[in-house]
mmCIF file of C-alpha atoms in Angstrom:
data_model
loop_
_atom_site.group_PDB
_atom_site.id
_atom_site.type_symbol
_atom_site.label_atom_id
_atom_site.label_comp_id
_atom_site.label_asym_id
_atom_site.label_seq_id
_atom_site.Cartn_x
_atom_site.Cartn_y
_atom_site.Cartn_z
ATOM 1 C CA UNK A 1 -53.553 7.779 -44.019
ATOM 2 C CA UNK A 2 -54.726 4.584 -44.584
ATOM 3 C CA UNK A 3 -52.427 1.513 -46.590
ATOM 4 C CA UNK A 4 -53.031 -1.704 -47.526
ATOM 5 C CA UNK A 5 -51.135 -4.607 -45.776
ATOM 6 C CA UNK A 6 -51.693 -8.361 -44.497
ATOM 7 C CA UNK A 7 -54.124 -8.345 -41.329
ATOM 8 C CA UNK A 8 -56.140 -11.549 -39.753
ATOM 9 C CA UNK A 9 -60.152 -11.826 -39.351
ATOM 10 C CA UNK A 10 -61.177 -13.230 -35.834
ATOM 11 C CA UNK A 11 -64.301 -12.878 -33.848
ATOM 12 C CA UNK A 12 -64.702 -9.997 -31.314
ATOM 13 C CA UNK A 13 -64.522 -12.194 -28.528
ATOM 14 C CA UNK A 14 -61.264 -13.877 -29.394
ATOM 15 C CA UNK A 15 -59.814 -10.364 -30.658
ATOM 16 C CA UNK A 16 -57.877 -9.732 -27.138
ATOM 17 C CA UNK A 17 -56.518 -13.660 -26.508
ATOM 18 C CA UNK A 18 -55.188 -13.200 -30.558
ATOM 19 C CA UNK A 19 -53.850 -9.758 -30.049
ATOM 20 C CA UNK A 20 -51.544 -10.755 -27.197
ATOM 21 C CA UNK A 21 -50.252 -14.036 -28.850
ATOM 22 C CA UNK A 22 -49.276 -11.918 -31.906
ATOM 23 C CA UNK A 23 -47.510 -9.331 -30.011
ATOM 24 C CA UNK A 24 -45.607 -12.155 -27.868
ATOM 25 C CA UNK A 25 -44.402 -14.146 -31.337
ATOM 26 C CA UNK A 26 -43.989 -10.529 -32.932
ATOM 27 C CA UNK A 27 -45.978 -10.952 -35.371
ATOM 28 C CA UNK A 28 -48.428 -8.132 -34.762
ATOM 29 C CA UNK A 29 -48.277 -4.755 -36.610
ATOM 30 C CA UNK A 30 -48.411 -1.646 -34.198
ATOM 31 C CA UNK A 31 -47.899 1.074 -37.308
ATOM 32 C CA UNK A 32 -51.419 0.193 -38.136
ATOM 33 C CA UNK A 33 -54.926 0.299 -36.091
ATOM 34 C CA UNK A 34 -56.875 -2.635 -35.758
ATOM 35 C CA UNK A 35 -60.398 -2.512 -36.956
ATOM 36 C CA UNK A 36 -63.758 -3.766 -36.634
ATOM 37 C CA UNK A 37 -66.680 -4.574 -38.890
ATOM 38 C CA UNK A 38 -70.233 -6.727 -38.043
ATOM 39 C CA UNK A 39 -68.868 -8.866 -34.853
ATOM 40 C CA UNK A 40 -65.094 -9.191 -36.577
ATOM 41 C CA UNK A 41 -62.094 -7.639 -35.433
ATOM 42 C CA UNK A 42 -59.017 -7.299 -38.020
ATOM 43 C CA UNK A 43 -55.896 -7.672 -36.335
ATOM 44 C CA UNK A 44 -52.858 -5.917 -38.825
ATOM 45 C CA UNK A 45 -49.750 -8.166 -39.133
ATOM 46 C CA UNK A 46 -46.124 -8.810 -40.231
ATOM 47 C CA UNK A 47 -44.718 -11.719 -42.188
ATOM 48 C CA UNK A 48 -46.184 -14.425 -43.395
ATOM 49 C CA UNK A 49 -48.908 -15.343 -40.856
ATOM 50 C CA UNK A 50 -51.781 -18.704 -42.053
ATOM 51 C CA UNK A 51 -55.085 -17.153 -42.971
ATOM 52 C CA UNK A 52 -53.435 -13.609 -43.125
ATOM 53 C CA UNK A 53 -55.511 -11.746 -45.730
ATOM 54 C CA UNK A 54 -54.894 -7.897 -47.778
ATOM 55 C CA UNK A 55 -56.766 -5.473 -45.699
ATOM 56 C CA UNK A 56 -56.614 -1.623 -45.644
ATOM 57 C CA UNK A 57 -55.811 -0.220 -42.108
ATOM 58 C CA UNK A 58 -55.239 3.111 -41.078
ATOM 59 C CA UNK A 59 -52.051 4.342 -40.313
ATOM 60 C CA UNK A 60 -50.439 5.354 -36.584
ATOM 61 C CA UNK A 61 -49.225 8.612 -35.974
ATOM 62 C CA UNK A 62 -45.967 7.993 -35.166
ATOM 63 C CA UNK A 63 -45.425 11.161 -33.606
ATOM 64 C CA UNK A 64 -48.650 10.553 -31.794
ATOM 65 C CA UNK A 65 -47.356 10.460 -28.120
ATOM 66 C CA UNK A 66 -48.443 7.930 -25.807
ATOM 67 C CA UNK A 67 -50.944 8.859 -23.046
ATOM 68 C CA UNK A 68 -49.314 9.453 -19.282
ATOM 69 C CA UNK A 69 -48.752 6.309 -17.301
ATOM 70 C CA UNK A 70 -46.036 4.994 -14.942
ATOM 71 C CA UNK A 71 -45.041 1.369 -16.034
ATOM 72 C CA UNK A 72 -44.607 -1.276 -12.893
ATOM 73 C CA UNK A 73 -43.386 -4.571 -14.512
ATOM 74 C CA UNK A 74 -46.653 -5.341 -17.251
ATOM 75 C CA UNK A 75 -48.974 -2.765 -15.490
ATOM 76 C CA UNK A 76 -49.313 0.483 -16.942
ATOM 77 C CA UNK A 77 -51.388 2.831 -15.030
ATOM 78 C CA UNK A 78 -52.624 5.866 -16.579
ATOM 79 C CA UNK A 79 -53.410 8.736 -15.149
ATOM 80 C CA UNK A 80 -56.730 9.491 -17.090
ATOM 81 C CA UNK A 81 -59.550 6.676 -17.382
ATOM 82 C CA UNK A 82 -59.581 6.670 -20.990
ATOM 83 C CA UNK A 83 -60.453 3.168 -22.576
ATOM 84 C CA UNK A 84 -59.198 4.169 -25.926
ATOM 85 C CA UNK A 85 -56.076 5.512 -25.206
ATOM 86 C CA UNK A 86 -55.910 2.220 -22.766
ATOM 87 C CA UNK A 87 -56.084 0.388 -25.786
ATOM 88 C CA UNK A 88 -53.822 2.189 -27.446
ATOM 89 C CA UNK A 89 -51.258 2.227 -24.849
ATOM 90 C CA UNK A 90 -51.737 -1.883 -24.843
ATOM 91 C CA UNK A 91 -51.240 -2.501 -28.205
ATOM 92 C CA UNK A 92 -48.042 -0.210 -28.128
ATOM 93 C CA UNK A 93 -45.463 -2.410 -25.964
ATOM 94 C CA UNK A 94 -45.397 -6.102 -26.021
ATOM 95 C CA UNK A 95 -44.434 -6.068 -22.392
ATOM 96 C CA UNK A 96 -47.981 -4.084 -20.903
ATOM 97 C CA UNK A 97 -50.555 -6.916 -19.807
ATOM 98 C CA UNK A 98 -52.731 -4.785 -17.940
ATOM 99 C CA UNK A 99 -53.703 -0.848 -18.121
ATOM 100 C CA UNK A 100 -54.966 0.265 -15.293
ATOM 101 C CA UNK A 101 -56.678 3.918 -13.612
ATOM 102 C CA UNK A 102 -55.806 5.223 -10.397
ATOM 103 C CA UNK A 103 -58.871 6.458 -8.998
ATOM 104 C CA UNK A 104 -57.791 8.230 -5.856
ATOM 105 C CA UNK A 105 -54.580 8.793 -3.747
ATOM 106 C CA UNK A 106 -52.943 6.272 -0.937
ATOM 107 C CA UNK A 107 -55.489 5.699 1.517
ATOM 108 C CA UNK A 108 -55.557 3.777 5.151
ATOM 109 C CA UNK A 109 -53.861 2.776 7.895
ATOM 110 C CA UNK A 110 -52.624 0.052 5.262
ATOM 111 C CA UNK A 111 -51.490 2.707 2.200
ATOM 112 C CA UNK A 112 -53.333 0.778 -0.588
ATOM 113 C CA UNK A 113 -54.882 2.414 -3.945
ATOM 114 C CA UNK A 114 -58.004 1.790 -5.566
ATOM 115 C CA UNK A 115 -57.591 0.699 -9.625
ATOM 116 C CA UNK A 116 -60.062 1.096 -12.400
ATOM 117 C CA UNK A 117 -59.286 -1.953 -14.612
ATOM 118 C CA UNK A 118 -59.129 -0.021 -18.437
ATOM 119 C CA UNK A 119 -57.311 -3.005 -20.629
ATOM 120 C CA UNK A 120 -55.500 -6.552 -21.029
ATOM 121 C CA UNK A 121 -55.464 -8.705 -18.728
ATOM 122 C CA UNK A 122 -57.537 -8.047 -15.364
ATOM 123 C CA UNK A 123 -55.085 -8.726 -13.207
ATOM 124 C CA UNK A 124 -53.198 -6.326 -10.194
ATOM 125 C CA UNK A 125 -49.790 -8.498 -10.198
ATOM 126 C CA UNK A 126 -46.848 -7.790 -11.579
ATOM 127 C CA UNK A 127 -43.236 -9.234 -11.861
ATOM 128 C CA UNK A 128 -41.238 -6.050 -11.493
ATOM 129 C CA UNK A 129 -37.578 -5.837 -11.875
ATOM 130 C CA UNK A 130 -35.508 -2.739 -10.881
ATOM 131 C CA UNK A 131 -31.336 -2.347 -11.082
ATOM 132 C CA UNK A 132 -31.753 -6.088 -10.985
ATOM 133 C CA UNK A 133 -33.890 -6.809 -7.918
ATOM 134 C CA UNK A 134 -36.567 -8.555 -8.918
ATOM 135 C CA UNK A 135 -40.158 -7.652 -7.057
ATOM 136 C CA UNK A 136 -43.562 -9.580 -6.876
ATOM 137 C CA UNK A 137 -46.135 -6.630 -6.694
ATOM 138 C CA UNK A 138 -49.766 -6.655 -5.958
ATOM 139 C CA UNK A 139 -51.346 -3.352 -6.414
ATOM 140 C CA UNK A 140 -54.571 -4.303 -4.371
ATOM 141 C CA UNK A 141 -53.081 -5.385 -1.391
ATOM 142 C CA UNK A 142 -49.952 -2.897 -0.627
ATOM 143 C CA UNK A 143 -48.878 0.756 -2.901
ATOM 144 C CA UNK A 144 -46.087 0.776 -4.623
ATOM 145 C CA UNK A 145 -44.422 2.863 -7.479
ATOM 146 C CA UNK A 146 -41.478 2.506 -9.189
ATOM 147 C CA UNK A 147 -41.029 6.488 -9.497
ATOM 148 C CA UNK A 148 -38.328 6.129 -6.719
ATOM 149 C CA UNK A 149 -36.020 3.406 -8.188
ATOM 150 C CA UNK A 150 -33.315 6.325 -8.928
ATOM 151 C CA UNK A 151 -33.875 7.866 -5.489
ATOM 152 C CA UNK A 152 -32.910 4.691 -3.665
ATOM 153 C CA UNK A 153 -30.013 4.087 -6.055
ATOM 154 C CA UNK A 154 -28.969 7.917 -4.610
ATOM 155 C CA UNK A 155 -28.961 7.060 -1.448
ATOM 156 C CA UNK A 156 -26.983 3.459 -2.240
ATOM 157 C CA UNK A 157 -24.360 6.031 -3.269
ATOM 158 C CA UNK A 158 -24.334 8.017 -0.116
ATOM 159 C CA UNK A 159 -23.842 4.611 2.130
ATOM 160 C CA UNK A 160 -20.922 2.576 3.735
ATOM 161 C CA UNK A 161 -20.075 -1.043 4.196
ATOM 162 C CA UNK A 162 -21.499 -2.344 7.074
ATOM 163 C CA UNK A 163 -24.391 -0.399 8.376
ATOM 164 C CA UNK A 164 -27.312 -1.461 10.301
ATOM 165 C CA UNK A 165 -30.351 0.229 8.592
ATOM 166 C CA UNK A 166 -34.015 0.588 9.573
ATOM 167 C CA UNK A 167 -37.190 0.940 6.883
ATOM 168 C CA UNK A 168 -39.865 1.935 9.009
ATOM 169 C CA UNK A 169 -42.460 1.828 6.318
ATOM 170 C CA UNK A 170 -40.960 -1.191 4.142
ATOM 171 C CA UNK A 171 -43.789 -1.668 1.843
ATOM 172 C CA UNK A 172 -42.871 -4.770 -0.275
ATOM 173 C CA UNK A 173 -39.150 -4.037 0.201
ATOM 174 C CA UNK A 174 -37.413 -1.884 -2.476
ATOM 175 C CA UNK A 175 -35.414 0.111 0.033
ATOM 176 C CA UNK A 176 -34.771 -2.570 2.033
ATOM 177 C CA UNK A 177 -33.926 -5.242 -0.748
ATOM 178 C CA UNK A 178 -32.159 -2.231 -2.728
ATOM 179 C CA UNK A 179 -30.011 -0.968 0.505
ATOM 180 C CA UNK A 180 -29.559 -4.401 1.829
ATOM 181 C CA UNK A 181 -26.414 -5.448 -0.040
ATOM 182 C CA UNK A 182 -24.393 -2.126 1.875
ATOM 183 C CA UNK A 183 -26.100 -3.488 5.423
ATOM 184 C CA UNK A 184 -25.188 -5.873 7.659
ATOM 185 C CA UNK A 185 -28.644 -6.076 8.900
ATOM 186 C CA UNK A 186 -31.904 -4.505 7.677
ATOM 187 C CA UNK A 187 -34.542 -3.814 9.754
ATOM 188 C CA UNK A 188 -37.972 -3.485 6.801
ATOM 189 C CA UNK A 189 -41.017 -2.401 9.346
ATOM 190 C CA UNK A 190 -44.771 -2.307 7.712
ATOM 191 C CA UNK A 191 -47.785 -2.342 9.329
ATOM 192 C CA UNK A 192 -49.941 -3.968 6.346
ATOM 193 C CA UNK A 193 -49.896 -7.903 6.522
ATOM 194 C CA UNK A 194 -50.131 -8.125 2.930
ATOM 195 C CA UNK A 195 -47.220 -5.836 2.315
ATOM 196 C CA UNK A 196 -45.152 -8.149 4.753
ATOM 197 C CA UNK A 197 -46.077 -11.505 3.064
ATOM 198 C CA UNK A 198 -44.709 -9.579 0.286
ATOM 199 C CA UNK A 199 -41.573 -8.209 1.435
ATOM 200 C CA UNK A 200 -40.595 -11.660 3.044
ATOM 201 C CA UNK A 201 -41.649 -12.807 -0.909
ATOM 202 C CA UNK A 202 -39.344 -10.605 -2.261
ATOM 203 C CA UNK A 203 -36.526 -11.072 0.242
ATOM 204 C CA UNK A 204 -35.946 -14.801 -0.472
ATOM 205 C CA UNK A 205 -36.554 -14.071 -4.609
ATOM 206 C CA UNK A 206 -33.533 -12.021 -4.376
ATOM 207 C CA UNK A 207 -32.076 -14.455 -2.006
ATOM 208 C CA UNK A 208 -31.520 -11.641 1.032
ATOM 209 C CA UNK A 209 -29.962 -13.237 4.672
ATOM 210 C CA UNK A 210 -29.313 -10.031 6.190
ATOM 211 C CA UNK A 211 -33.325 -8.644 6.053
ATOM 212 C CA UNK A 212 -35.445 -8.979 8.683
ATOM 213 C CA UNK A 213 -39.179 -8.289 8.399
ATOM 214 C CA UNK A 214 -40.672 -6.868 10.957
ATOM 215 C CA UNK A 215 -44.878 -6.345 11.175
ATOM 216 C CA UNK A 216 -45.503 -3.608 12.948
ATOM 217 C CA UNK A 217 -46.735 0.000 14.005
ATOM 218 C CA UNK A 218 -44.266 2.008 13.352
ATOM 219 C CA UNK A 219 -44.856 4.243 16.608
ATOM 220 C CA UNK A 220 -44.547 0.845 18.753
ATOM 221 C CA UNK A 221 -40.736 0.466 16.965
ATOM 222 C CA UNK A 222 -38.955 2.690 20.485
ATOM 223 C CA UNK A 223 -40.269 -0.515 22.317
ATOM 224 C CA UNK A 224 -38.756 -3.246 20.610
ATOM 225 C CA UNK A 225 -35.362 -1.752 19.309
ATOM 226 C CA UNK A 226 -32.993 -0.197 22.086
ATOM 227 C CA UNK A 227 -31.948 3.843 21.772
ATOM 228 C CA UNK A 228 -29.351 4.400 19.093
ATOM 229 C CA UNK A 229 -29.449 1.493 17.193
ATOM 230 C CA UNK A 230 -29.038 1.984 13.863
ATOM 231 C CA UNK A 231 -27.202 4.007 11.508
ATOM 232 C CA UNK A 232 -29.454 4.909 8.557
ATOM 233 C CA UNK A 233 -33.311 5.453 8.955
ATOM 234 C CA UNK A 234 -35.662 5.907 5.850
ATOM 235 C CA UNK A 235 -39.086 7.430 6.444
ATOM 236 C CA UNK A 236 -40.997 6.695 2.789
ATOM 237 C CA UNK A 237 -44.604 7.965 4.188
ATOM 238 C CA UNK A 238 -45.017 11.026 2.559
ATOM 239 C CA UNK A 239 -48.334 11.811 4.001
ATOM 240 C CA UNK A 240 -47.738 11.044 8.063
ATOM 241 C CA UNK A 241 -43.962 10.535 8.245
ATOM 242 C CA UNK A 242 -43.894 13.936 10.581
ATOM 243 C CA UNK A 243 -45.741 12.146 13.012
ATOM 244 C CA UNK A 244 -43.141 9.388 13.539
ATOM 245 C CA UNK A 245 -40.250 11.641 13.910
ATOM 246 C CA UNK A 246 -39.735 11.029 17.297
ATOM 247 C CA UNK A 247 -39.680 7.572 17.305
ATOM 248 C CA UNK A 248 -37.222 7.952 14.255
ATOM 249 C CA UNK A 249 -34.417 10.380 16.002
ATOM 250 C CA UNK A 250 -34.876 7.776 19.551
ATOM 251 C CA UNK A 251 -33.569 4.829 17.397
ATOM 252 C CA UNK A 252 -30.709 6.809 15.163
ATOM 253 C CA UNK A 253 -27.619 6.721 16.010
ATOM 254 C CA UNK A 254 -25.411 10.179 16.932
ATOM 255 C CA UNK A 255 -24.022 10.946 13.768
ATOM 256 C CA UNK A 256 -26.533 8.485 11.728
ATOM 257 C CA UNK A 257 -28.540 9.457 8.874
ATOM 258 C CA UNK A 258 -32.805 9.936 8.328
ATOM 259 C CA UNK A 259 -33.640 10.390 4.891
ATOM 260 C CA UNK A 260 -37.183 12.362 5.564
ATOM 261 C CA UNK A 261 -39.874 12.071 2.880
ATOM 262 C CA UNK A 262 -42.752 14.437 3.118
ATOM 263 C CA UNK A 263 -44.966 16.104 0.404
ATOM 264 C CA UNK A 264 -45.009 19.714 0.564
ATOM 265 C CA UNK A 265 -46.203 22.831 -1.309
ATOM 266 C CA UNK A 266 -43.097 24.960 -0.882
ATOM 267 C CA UNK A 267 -39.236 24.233 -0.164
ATOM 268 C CA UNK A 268 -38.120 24.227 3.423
ATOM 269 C CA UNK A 269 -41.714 23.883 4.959
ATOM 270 C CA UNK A 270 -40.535 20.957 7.805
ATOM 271 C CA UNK A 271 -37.517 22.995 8.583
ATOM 272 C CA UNK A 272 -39.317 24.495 11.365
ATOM 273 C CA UNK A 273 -40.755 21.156 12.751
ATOM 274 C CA UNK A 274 -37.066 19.879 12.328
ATOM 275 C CA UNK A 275 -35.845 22.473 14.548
ATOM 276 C CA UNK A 276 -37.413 20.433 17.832
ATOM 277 C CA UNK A 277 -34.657 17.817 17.427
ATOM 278 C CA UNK A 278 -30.809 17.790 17.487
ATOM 279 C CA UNK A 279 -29.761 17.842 13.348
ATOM 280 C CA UNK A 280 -28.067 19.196 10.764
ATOM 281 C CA UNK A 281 -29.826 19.189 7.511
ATOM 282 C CA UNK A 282 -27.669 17.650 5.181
ATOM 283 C CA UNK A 283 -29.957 18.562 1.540
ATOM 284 C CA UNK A 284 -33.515 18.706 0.645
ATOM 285 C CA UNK A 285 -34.195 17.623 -2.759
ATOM 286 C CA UNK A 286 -37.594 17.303 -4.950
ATOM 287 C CA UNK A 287 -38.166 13.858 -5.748
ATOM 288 C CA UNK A 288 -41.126 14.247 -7.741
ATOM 289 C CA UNK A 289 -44.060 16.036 -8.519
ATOM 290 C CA UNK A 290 -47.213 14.789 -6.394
ATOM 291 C CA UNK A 291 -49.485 17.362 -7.525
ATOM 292 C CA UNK A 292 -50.509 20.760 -9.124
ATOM 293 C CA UNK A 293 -49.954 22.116 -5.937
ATOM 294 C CA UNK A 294 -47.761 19.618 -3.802
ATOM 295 C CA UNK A 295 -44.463 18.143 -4.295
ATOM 296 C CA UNK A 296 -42.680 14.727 -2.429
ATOM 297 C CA UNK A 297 -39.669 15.935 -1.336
ATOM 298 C CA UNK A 298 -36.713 14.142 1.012
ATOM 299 C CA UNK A 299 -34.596 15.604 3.783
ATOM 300 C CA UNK A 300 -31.389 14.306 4.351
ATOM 301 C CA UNK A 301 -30.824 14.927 7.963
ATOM 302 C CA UNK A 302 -27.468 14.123 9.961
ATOM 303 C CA UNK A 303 -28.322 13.345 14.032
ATOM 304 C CA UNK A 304 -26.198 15.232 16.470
#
């Protein structure tokens, strides 16, 4: 259904740069599409805007949903590479700067993605905030997803005052930073530099003292920590975490706590490769869905 309302006439060129300043001061109209006709774009508005002009637009479908797409800070990253719908997503939340496409899965010894840039503002950084921690993200130089933010609030729950607690895949920090205030000392391990100039970022933003970053391979961690040393482990590498296991149960204490992540196609398929150590498993839970076919799952596992 189309309407008639106030809109704005711009060039092409400056249609983006105008869009975003309207959305900012609120001005812009998101019931209504934009339009374009020979090198203009009309931009649909509210209020009383200088050089704001009648206009029919089409109407929004309100019921219309939005296109799939996990939201980090201003990035929204859609799961199909679809420049319309891009556009559309933009144009429906002031707070999306950038729409990105993940073209593939987590890949590398360094666990980075590759992006398809669909919309906004080209740009792979993001101020990300999360139960109040605030995070500097970079989605070219170390994966993140914000998919997990109530699973580490779960595990928050589970912990005591005072424990000293080992990330052996830290990433930029949200279990570490998140856990940290239960901890007398964290331990965040990563093996990507940029991840680690990102963590130590994101530890003095949130003004940490008790995290310590640590830039390493995460099979080389039985060397520099004694036997038993800590009393919570989290293993966030869904892909390869199996094949640190042993490292993991050498540095837990008796009676400490691994929470396991793996993805898997069926429940209870690492029970049998959990059988090799001394453990009691606690829960196993579905975190989220990875795939059609595959799930990332955690196991909560008690040392003996």
């Amino acid at each position: 259904m189309a309407r008639e309302s106030r809109g704005i006439k711009v060039l092409k060129k400056e249609g983006e740069r105008t869009r975003r300043k309207l959305a900012e001061d609120g001005f812009l109209d998101n019931s209504l599409k934009p339009f374009s006709d020979e090198g203009f774009l009309y931009i649909p508005v509210t209020g009383e805007i200088p050089g704001a002009v009648s206009e029919i637009f089409e109407e929004r479908d309100a019921s219309e949903p939005l296109p799939r797409h996990e939201l980090i800070g201003g990035i929204a990253i859609m799961q199909d590479c679809d420049r319309g719908e891009a556009r559309r997503l933009l144009d429906s939340r002031p707070v999306i700067h950038t729409v990105l496409h993940s073209e593939g899965p987590v890949t590398g010894e360094y666990r980075t993605k590759d992006y398809i840039f669909l919309a906004g503002k080209e740009t792979p950084k993001a101020d990300y905030t999360e139960y109040g921690q605030r995070f500097l993200i970079d989605l070219s130089a170390a994966y993140f997803s914000a998919r997990l933010a109530n699973e580490r609030q779960r595990i928050a729950a589970m912990m005591k005052d005072g424990e000293r607690l080992l990330d052996m895949f830290a990433g930029v920090g949200p279990f570490a930073i998140t856990l940290s205030g239960k901890c007398s000392v964290v331990y965040a391990n990563d093996i990507n530099p940029a991840a680690a100039s990102l963590l130590a970022d994101n530890i003095r933003l949130n003004k940490k003292k008790n995290i310590l970053p640590v830039l390493a391979d995460a099979r080389r961690l039985g060397s520099i920590f004694p036997p038993e040393n800590f009393d919570r482990i989290i293993m966030n590498l869904p892909m390869k975490s199996s094949e640190f296991l042993d490292t993991a149960f050498r540095l837990c204490k008796s009676g400490g706590m691994i929470h396991f992540y793996t993805l898997q196609s069926q429940p209870g398929e690492m029970e049998e490769e959990l059988e090799k150590y001394e453990c009691e498993k606690i829960s196993e839970k579905v975190v989220r869905s990875y795939s059609p076919s595959q799930h990332h799952a955690v196991y909560d596992i008690r040392v003996i």
